[in-house]
mmCIF file with all atom_site columns, C-alpha atoms in Angstrom:
data_model
loop_
_atom_site.group_PDB
_atom_site.id
_atom_site.type_symbol
_atom_site.label_atom_id
_atom_site.label_alt_id
_atom_site.label_comp_id
_atom_site.label_asym_id
_atom_site.label_entity_id
_atom_site.label_seq_id
_atom_site.pdbx_PDB_ins_code
_atom_site.Cartn_x
_atom_site.Cartn_y
_atom_site.Cartn_z
_atom_site.occupancy
_atom_site.B_iso_or_equiv
_atom_site.pdbx_formal_charge
_atom_site.auth_seq_id
_atom_site.auth_comp_id
_atom_site.auth_asym_id
_atom_site.auth_atom_id
_atom_site.pdbx_PDB_model_num
ATOM 1   C CA . UNK A 1 1   ? 28.757 30.081 129.356 1.00 88.00 ? 1   UNK A CA 1
ATOM 2   C CA . UNK A 1 2   ? 32.162 30.883 127.895 1.00 93.00 ? 2   UNK A CA 1
ATOM 3   C CA . UNK A 1 3   ? 32.618 32.333 124.414 1.00 94.00 ? 3   UNK A CA 1
ATOM 4   C CA . UNK A 1 4   ? 35.874 32.811 122.563 1.00 95.00 ? 4   UNK A CA 1
ATOM 5   C CA . UNK A 1 5   ? 36.918 36.340 121.581 1.00 97.00 ? 5   UNK A CA 1
ATOM 6   C CA . UNK A 1 6   ? 39.336 36.332 118.624 1.00 96.00 ? 6   UNK A CA 1
ATOM 7   C CA . UNK A 1 7   ? 42.593 38.281 118.800 1.00 96.00 ? 7   UNK A CA 1
ATOM 8   C CA . UNK A 1 8   ? 45.105 38.765 115.982 1.00 93.00 ? 8   UNK A CA 1
ATOM 9   C CA . UNK A 1 9   ? 48.027 38.027 118.322 1.00 91.00 ? 9   UNK A CA 1
ATOM 10  C CA . UNK A 1 10  ? 48.575 34.279 118.540 1.00 94.00 ? 10  UNK A CA 1
ATOM 11  C CA . UNK A 1 11  ? 49.642 34.409 122.175 1.00 97.00 ? 11  UNK A CA 1
ATOM 12  C CA . UNK A 1 12  ? 46.371 35.972 123.403 1.00 98.00 ? 12  UNK A CA 1
ATOM 13  C CA . UNK A 1 13  ? 43.411 33.914 124.581 1.00 98.00 ? 13  UNK A CA 1
ATOM 14  C CA . UNK A 1 14  ? 40.212 35.974 124.608 1.00 98.00 ? 14  UNK A CA 1
ATOM 15  C CA . UNK A 1 15  ? 37.163 34.854 126.578 1.00 97.00 ? 15  UNK A CA 1
ATOM 16  C CA . UNK A 1 16  ? 33.742 36.175 127.506 1.00 97.00 ? 16  UNK A CA 1
ATOM 17  C CA . UNK A 1 17  ? 32.319 34.622 130.664 1.00 94.00 ? 17  UNK A CA 1
ATOM 18  C CA . UNK A 1 18  ? 28.604 35.069 131.231 1.00 93.00 ? 18  UNK A CA 1
ATOM 19  C CA . UNK A 1 19  ? 26.644 33.085 133.797 1.00 92.00 ? 19  UNK A CA 1
ATOM 20  C CA . UNK A 1 20  ? 27.787 29.853 135.429 1.00 93.00 ? 20  UNK A CA 1
ATOM 21  C CA . UNK A 1 21  ? 30.814 27.820 134.293 1.00 94.00 ? 21  UNK A CA 1
ATOM 22  C CA . UNK A 1 22  ? 30.394 24.070 134.239 1.00 94.00 ? 22  UNK A CA 1
ATOM 23  C CA . UNK A 1 23  ? 32.974 21.369 133.641 1.00 95.00 ? 23  UNK A CA 1
ATOM 24  C CA . UNK A 1 24  ? 32.180 21.029 129.935 1.00 96.00 ? 24  UNK A CA 1
ATOM 25  C CA . UNK A 1 25  ? 32.714 24.746 129.276 1.00 95.00 ? 25  UNK A CA 1
ATOM 26  C CA . UNK A 1 26  ? 35.894 24.772 131.354 1.00 95.00 ? 26  UNK A CA 1
ATOM 27  C CA . UNK A 1 27  ? 37.293 21.741 129.513 1.00 96.00 ? 27  UNK A CA 1
ATOM 28  C CA . UNK A 1 28  ? 36.660 23.437 126.150 1.00 95.00 ? 28  UNK A CA 1
ATOM 29  C CA . UNK A 1 29  ? 38.594 26.523 127.265 1.00 94.00 ? 29  UNK A CA 1
ATOM 30  C CA . UNK A 1 30  ? 41.428 24.362 128.568 1.00 95.00 ? 30  UNK A CA 1
ATOM 31  C CA . UNK A 1 31  ? 41.767 22.722 125.144 1.00 95.00 ? 31  UNK A CA 1
ATOM 32  C CA . UNK A 1 32  ? 42.191 26.158 123.596 1.00 94.00 ? 32  UNK A CA 1
ATOM 33  C CA . UNK A 1 33  ? 44.739 27.216 126.212 1.00 96.00 ? 33  UNK A CA 1
ATOM 34  C CA . UNK A 1 34  ? 46.653 23.924 125.991 1.00 96.00 ? 34  UNK A CA 1
ATOM 35  C CA . UNK A 1 35  ? 46.871 24.253 122.192 1.00 95.00 ? 35  UNK A CA 1
ATOM 36  C CA . UNK A 1 36  ? 48.263 27.787 122.494 1.00 96.00 ? 36  UNK A CA 1
ATOM 37  C CA . UNK A 1 37  ? 50.717 26.729 125.210 1.00 96.00 ? 37  UNK A CA 1
ATOM 38  C CA . UNK A 1 38  ? 52.045 24.088 122.819 1.00 96.00 ? 38  UNK A CA 1
ATOM 39  C CA . UNK A 1 39  ? 53.154 26.830 120.414 1.00 97.00 ? 39  UNK A CA 1
ATOM 40  C CA . UNK A 1 40  ? 53.895 29.777 122.747 1.00 98.00 ? 40  UNK A CA 1
ATOM 41  C CA . UNK A 1 41  ? 56.137 29.973 125.804 1.00 96.00 ? 41  UNK A CA 1
ATOM 42  C CA . UNK A 1 42  ? 53.906 32.564 127.472 1.00 97.00 ? 42  UNK A CA 1
ATOM 43  C CA . UNK A 1 43  ? 50.269 33.492 127.003 1.00 98.00 ? 43  UNK A CA 1
ATOM 44  C CA . UNK A 1 44  ? 48.194 36.567 127.675 1.00 98.00 ? 44  UNK A CA 1
ATOM 45  C CA . UNK A 1 45  ? 44.626 36.129 128.876 1.00 97.00 ? 45  UNK A CA 1
ATOM 46  C CA . UNK A 1 46  ? 41.813 38.594 128.164 1.00 98.00 ? 46  UNK A CA 1
ATOM 47  C CA . UNK A 1 47  ? 38.508 37.959 129.951 1.00 96.00 ? 47  UNK A CA 1
ATOM 48  C CA . UNK A 1 48  ? 35.259 39.936 129.766 1.00 97.00 ? 48  UNK A CA 1
ATOM 49  C CA . UNK A 1 49  ? 32.920 39.189 132.671 1.00 94.00 ? 49  UNK A CA 1
ATOM 50  C CA . UNK A 1 50  ? 29.571 40.955 132.252 1.00 94.00 ? 50  UNK A CA 1
ATOM 51  C CA . UNK A 1 51  ? 27.900 38.520 134.679 1.00 89.00 ? 51  UNK A CA 1
ATOM 52  C CA . UNK A 1 52  ? 29.338 35.588 136.594 1.00 88.00 ? 52  UNK A CA 1
ATOM 53  C CA . UNK A 1 53  ? 27.300 33.143 138.639 1.00 88.00 ? 53  UNK A CA 1
ATOM 54  C CA . UNK A 1 54  ? 30.137 30.908 139.793 1.00 87.00 ? 54  UNK A CA 1
ATOM 55  C CA . UNK A 1 55  ? 31.703 27.619 138.754 1.00 91.00 ? 55  UNK A CA 1
ATOM 56  C CA . UNK A 1 56  ? 30.891 24.018 139.400 1.00 94.00 ? 56  UNK A CA 1
ATOM 57  C CA . UNK A 1 57  ? 33.108 22.537 142.116 1.00 94.00 ? 57  UNK A CA 1
ATOM 58  C CA . UNK A 1 58  ? 34.793 20.237 139.600 1.00 96.00 ? 58  UNK A CA 1
ATOM 59  C CA . UNK A 1 59  ? 35.581 23.112 137.216 1.00 93.00 ? 59  UNK A CA 1
ATOM 60  C CA . UNK A 1 60  ? 36.883 25.210 140.108 1.00 91.00 ? 60  UNK A CA 1
ATOM 61  C CA . UNK A 1 61  ? 39.305 22.537 141.315 1.00 93.00 ? 61  UNK A CA 1
ATOM 62  C CA . UNK A 1 62  ? 40.475 21.757 137.778 1.00 94.00 ? 62  UNK A CA 1
ATOM 63  C CA . UNK A 1 63  ? 41.181 25.459 137.258 1.00 90.00 ? 63  UNK A CA 1
ATOM 64  C CA . UNK A 1 64  ? 42.961 25.778 140.591 1.00 87.00 ? 64  UNK A CA 1
ATOM 65  C CA . UNK A 1 65  ? 45.185 22.778 139.849 1.00 92.00 ? 65  UNK A CA 1
ATOM 66  C CA . UNK A 1 66  ? 45.973 24.046 136.339 1.00 93.00 ? 66  UNK A CA 1
ATOM 67  C CA . UNK A 1 67  ? 46.665 27.570 137.585 1.00 86.00 ? 67  UNK A CA 1
ATOM 68  C CA . UNK A 1 68  ? 49.040 26.456 140.323 1.00 84.00 ? 68  UNK A CA 1
ATOM 69  C CA . UNK A 1 69  ? 50.951 24.250 137.902 1.00 90.00 ? 69  UNK A CA 1
ATOM 70  C CA . UNK A 1 70  ? 51.137 26.745 135.008 1.00 91.00 ? 70  UNK A CA 1
ATOM 71  C CA . UNK A 1 71  ? 51.013 30.275 136.461 1.00 87.00 ? 71  UNK A CA 1
ATOM 72  C CA . UNK A 1 72  ? 54.509 30.977 135.142 1.00 91.00 ? 72  UNK A CA 1
ATOM 73  C CA . UNK A 1 73  ? 53.339 30.363 131.548 1.00 96.00 ? 73  UNK A CA 1
ATOM 74  C CA . UNK A 1 74  ? 51.235 33.539 131.630 1.00 95.00 ? 74  UNK A CA 1
ATOM 75  C CA . UNK A 1 75  ? 52.644 37.039 131.297 1.00 96.00 ? 75  UNK A CA 1
ATOM 76  C CA . UNK A 1 76  ? 49.534 39.236 131.342 1.00 96.00 ? 76  UNK A CA 1
ATOM 77  C CA . UNK A 1 77  ? 45.899 38.992 132.312 1.00 94.00 ? 77  UNK A CA 1
ATOM 78  C CA . UNK A 1 78  ? 43.237 41.602 131.643 1.00 96.00 ? 78  UNK A CA 1
ATOM 79  C CA . UNK A 1 79  ? 39.842 41.207 133.278 1.00 95.00 ? 79  UNK A CA 1
ATOM 80  C CA . UNK A 1 80  ? 37.011 43.467 132.147 1.00 96.00 ? 80  UNK A CA 1
ATOM 81  C CA . UNK A 1 81  ? 34.055 43.671 134.522 1.00 95.00 ? 81  UNK A CA 1
ATOM 82  C CA . UNK A 1 82  ? 31.850 46.104 136.394 1.00 93.00 ? 82  UNK A CA 1
ATOM 83  C CA . UNK A 1 83  ? 31.326 43.604 139.220 1.00 89.00 ? 83  UNK A CA 1
ATOM 84  C CA . UNK A 1 84  ? 33.362 44.886 142.176 1.00 83.00 ? 84  UNK A CA 1
ATOM 85  C CA . UNK A 1 85  ? 33.839 41.428 143.693 1.00 80.00 ? 85  UNK A CA 1
ATOM 86  C CA . UNK A 1 86  ? 35.512 40.249 140.462 1.00 82.00 ? 86  UNK A CA 1
ATOM 87  C CA . UNK A 1 87  ? 38.009 43.075 140.781 1.00 77.00 ? 87  UNK A CA 1
ATOM 88  C CA . UNK A 1 88  ? 38.598 42.224 144.466 1.00 79.00 ? 88  UNK A CA 1
ATOM 89  C CA . UNK A 1 89  ? 39.287 38.569 143.640 1.00 80.00 ? 89  UNK A CA 1
ATOM 90  C CA . UNK A 1 90  ? 41.618 39.681 140.858 1.00 81.00 ? 90  UNK A CA 1
ATOM 91  C CA . UNK A 1 91  ? 43.711 41.783 143.236 1.00 80.00 ? 91  UNK A CA 1
ATOM 92  C CA . UNK A 1 92  ? 44.214 38.729 145.482 1.00 82.00 ? 92  UNK A CA 1
ATOM 93  C CA . UNK A 1 93  ? 44.971 36.479 142.498 1.00 77.00 ? 93  UNK A CA 1
ATOM 94  C CA . UNK A 1 94  ? 47.594 38.953 141.274 1.00 77.00 ? 94  UNK A CA 1
ATOM 95  C CA . UNK A 1 95  ? 49.509 38.507 144.527 1.00 79.00 ? 95  UNK A CA 1
ATOM 96  C CA . UNK A 1 96  ? 49.513 34.733 144.034 1.00 77.00 ? 96  UNK A CA 1
ATOM 97  C CA . UNK A 1 97  ? 51.034 34.995 140.542 1.00 80.00 ? 97  UNK A CA 1
ATOM 98  C CA . UNK A 1 98  ? 54.370 36.814 140.817 1.00 82.00 ? 98  UNK A CA 1
ATOM 99  C CA . UNK A 1 99  ? 55.687 37.962 137.482 1.00 87.00 ? 99  UNK A CA 1
ATOM 100 C CA . UNK A 1 100 ? 52.235 38.081 135.867 1.00 90.00 ? 100 UNK A CA 1
ATOM 101 C CA . UNK A 1 101 ? 50.944 41.560 135.051 1.00 93.00 ? 101 UNK A CA 1
ATOM 102 C CA . UNK A 1 102 ? 47.282 41.659 136.052 1.00 92.00 ? 102 UNK A CA 1
ATOM 103 C CA . UNK A 1 103 ? 44.949 44.590 135.403 1.00 93.00 ? 103 UNK A CA 1
ATOM 104 C CA . UNK A 1 104 ? 41.254 45.099 135.801 1.00 92.00 ? 104 UNK A CA 1
ATOM 105 C CA . UNK A 1 105 ? 39.154 47.315 133.568 1.00 96.00 ? 105 UNK A CA 1
ATOM 106 C CA . UNK A 1 106 ? 35.552 48.519 133.669 1.00 96.00 ? 106 UNK A CA 1
ATOM 107 C CA . UNK A 1 107 ? 33.233 47.307 130.892 1.00 97.00 ? 107 UNK A CA 1
ATOM 108 C CA . UNK A 1 108 ? 33.388 50.807 129.381 1.00 98.00 ? 108 UNK A CA 1
ATOM 109 C CA . UNK A 1 109 ? 37.168 50.328 129.001 1.00 98.00 ? 109 UNK A CA 1
ATOM 110 C CA . UNK A 1 110 ? 36.973 47.246 126.770 1.00 98.00 ? 110 UNK A CA 1
ATOM 111 C CA . UNK A 1 111 ? 39.020 48.775 123.950 1.00 98.00 ? 111 UNK A CA 1
ATOM 112 C CA . UNK A 1 112 ? 41.727 49.978 126.352 1.00 99.00 ? 112 UNK A CA 1
ATOM 113 C CA . UNK A 1 113 ? 41.909 46.482 127.854 1.00 98.00 ? 113 UNK A CA 1
ATOM 114 C CA . UNK A 1 114 ? 42.267 44.899 124.410 1.00 98.00 ? 114 UNK A CA 1
ATOM 115 C CA . UNK A 1 115 ? 45.008 47.368 123.517 1.00 98.00 ? 115 UNK A CA 1
ATOM 116 C CA . UNK A 1 116 ? 46.855 46.686 126.785 1.00 98.00 ? 116 UNK A CA 1
ATOM 117 C CA . UNK A 1 117 ? 46.715 42.892 126.482 1.00 98.00 ? 117 UNK A CA 1
ATOM 118 C CA . UNK A 1 118 ? 48.150 42.982 122.945 1.00 96.00 ? 118 UNK A CA 1
ATOM 119 C CA . UNK A 1 119 ? 51.056 45.380 123.609 1.00 91.00 ? 119 UNK A CA 1
#
């Protein structure tokens, strides 16, 4: 399941990922991101991940294709999670996205992550 987290800054997309991500949920998020990309040159992504049980194969490949095509349209990404494997994946992803500032935060640092993504 993916829920939207509102941010006052128009160039920030806020998401809360909990459980498994299917194609329908991924497509809904993509609509939000595509709409913001239509009005902003660069976006910032804020993601809270209290629990993540993976993605459907179709959603994964859609995300991979989108990410490879559009990585330069993102300037910052904050991922908030206590799951160590999420932070490990994030460190690898950061190396694949030159020019994108990527930081991970613990769940107890939610407010610091929100502050960082907005400034």
